[in-house]
CSV table of C-alpha atoms in Angstrom, one decimal:
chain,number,residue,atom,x,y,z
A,1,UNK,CA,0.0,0.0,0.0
A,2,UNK,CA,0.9,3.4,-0.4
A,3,UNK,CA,3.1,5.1,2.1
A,4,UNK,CA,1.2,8.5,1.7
A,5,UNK,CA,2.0,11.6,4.2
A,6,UNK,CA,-0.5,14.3,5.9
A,7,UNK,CA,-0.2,17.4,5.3
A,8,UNK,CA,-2.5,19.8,7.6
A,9,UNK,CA,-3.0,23.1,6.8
A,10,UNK,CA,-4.9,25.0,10.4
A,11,UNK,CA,-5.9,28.6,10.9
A,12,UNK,CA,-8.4,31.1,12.2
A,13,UNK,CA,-11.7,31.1,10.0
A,14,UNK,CA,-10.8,34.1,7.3
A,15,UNK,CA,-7.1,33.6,7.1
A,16,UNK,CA,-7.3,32.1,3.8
A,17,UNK,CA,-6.3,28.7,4.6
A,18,UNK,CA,-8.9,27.3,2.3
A,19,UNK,CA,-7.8,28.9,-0.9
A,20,UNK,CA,-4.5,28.0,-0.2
A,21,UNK,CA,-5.4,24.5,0.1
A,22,UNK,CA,-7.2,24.8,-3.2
A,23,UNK,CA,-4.2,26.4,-5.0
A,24,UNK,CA,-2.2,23.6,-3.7
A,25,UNK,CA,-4.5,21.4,-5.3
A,26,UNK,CA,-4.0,22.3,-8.3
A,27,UNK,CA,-0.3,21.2,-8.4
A,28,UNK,CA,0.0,17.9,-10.2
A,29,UNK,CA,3.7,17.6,-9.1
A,30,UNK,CA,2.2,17.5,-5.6
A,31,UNK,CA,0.1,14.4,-6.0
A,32,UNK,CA,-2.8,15.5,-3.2
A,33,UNK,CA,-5.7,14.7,-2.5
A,34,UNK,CA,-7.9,16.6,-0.2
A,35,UNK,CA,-9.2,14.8,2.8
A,36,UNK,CA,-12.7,16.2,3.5
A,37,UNK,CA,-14.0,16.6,6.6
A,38,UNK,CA,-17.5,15.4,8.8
A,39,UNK,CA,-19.2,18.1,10.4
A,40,UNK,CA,-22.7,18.5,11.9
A,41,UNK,CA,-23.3,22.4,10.9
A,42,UNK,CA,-25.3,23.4,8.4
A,43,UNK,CA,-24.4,24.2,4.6
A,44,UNK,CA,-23.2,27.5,4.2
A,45,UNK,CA,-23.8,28.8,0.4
A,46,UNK,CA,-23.1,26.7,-2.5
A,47,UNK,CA,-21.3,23.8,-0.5
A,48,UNK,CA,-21.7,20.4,-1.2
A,49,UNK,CA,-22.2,17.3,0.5
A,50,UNK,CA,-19.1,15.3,-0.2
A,51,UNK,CA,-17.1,17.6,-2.0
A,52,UNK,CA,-16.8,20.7,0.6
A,53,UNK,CA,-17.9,18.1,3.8
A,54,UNK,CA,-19.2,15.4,4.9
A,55,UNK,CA,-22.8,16.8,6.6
A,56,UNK,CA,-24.3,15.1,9.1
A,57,UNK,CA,-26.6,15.4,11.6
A,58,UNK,CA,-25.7,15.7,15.2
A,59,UNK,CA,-27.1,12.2,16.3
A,60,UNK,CA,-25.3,10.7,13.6
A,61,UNK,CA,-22.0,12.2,14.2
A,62,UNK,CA,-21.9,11.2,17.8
A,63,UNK,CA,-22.6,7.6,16.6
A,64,UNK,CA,-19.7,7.7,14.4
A,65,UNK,CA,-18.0,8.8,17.7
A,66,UNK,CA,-18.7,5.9,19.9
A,67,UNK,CA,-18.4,3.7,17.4
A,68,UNK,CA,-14.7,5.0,16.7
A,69,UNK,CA,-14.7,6.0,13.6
A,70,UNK,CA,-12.7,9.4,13.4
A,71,UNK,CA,-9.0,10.0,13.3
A,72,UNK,CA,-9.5,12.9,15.5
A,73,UNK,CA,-13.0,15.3,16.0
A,74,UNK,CA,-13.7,18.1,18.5
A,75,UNK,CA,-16.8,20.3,19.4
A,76,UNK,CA,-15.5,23.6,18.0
A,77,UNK,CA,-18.5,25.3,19.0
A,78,UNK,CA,-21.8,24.3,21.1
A,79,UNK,CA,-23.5,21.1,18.7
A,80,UNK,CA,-21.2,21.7,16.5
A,81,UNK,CA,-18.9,19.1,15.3
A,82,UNK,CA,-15.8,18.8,13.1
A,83,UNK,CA,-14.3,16.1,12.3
A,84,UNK,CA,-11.8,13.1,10.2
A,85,UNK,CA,-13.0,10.3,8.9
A,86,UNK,CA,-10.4,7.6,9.3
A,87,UNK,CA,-11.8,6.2,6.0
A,88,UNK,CA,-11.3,9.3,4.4
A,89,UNK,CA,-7.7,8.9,4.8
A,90,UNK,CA,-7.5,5.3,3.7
A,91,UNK,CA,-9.6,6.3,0.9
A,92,UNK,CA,-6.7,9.1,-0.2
A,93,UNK,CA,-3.9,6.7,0.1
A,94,UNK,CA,-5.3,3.8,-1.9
A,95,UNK,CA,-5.4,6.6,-4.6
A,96,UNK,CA,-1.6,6.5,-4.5
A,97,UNK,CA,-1.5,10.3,-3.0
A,98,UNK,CA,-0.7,12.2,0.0
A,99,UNK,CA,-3.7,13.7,1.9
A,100,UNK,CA,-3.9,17.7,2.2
A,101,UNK,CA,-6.4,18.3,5.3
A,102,UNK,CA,-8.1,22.3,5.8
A,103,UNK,CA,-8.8,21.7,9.7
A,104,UNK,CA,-9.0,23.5,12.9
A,105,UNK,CA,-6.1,24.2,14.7
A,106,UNK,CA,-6.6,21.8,17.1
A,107,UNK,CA,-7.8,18.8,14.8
A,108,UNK,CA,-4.1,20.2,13.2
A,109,UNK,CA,-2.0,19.3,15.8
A,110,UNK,CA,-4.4,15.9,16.9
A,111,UNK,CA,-3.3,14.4,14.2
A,112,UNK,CA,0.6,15.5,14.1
A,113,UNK,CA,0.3,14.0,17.5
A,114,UNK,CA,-0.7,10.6,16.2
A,115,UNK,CA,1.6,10.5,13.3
A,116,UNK,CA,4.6,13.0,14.2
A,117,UNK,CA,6.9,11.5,11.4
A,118,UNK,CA,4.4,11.4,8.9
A,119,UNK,CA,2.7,15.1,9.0
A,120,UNK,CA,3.5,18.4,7.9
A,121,UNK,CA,1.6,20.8,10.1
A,122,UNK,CA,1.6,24.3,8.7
A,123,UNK,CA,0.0,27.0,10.5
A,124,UNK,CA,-1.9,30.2,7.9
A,125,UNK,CA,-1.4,33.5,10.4
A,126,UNK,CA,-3.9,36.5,9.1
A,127,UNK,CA,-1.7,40.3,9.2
A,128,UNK,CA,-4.0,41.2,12.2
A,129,UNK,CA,-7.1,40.3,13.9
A,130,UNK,CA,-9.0,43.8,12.4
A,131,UNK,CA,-8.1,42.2,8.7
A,132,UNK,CA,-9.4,38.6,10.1
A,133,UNK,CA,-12.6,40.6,11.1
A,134,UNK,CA,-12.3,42.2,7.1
A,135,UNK,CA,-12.9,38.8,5.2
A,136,UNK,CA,-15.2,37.3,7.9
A,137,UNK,CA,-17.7,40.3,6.8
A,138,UNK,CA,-16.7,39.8,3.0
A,139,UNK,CA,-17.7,36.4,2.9
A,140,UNK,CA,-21.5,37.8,4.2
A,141,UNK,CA,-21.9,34.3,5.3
A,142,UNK,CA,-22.6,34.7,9.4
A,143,UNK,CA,-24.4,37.0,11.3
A,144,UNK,CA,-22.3,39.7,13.6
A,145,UNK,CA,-22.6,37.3,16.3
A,146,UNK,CA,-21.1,34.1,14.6
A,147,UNK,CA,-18.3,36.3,13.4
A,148,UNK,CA,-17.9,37.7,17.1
A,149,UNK,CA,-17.2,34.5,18.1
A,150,UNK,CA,-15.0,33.5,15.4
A,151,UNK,CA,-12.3,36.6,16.2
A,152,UNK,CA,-12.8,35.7,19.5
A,153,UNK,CA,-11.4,32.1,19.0
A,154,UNK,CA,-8.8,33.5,16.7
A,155,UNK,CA,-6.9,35.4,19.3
A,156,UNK,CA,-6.4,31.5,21.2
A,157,UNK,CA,-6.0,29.5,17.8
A,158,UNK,CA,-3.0,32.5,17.4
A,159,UNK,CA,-1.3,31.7,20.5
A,160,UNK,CA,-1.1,27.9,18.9
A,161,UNK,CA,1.3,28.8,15.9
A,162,UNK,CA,4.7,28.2,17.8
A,163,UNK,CA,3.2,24.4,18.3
A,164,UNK,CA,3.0,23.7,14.5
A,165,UNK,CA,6.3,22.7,11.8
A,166,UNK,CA,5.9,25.9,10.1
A,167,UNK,CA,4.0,29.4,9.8
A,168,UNK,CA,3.1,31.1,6.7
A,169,UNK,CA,1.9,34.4,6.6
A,170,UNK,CA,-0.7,35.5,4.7
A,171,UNK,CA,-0.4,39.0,3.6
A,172,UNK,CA,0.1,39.0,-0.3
A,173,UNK,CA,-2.6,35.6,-1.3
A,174,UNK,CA,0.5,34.7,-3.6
A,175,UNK,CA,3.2,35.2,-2.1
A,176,UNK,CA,1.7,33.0,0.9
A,177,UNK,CA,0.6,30.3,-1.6
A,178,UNK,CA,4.0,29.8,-3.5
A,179,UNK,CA,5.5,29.7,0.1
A,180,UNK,CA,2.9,26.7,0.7
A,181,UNK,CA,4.0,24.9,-2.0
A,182,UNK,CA,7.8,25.3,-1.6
A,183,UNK,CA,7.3,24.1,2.3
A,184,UNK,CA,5.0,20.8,1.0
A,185,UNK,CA,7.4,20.1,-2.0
A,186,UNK,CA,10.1,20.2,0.2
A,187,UNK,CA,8.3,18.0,2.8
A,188,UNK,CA,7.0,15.2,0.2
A,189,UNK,CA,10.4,15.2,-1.3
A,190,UNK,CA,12.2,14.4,2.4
């Protein structure tokens, strides 16, 4: 079987980790796969089931709890669940390719935890907590509340960064993106 590596990519919501991800992607040299995630939240805009997550409901992600079924999870917020499918991975590596995961910060370092030798953590840090605060009301996705709540978690997922392989900053989208690539090049190459 393949001997495939993870490659976790953890940030505040809004600091751009997902488009990063995306970009990454898109880089045949690469050879990822993106590992997509359970969660029991609603669908926000145009995402699908499957493709952006896995949705499911409450009850049924708490089965999939007992039952064992998740790399690592966590309650991010109240009812809320987040979480990898240990059959997601398997499903990436019998593919023949390395697993890219967009994941919260602690999910991150869960599963650098479990396999230290085998993942790259990277850490996306926003310019500032006002510029966070910028995007979350771009995207016009949350109310003022949910977006209240989001900086507020920021300012602790921050204080995380020293804990993960590598920070990259993302000021200039491309800059931060070719940086991204060099520091998961270099890593699948090692």
């Amino acid at each position: 079987m393949f001997d495939g590596k993870l490659i976790v990519f953890s940030a505040p919501s809004g600091s751009g980790k997902t488009t990063i991800v995306k970009h990454l992607l898109k880089q045949k040299e690469l050879n990822l796969a993106f590992s997509i995630s359970a969660t029991s939240r609603e669908k926000r805009g145009d995402e699908v089931d499957g493709k952006d997550y896995y949705f499911l409901s409450t009850e049924a992600f708490k089965n999939h709890i007992k039952k064992g079924n998740f790399l690592e999870w966590e309650e991010v917020y109240r009812d809320n669940f987040y979480g990898t499918l240990k059959n997601e991975v398997e499903r990436i590596w019998a593919m023949g390719k390395h697993v890219i995961f967009d994941i919260d910060v602690s999910g991150g370092l869960r599963i650098k935890k479990k396999f230290p030798e085998k993942t790259l953590a990277v850490f996306v840090k926003p310019p500032s907590i006002d510029e966070l605060k910028i995007r979350l009301k771009k995207r016009k996705t949350e109310s003022e509340d949910k977006i209240n709540m989001r900086i507020s978690k920021a300012s602790a997922e921050l204080a995380t960064a020293p804990l993960f392989d590598c920070i990259v900053e993302n000021k200039i989208l491309e800059k931060a993106q070719n940086e991204a690539h060099t520091i998961v090049l270099n890593f699948i190459e090692s």
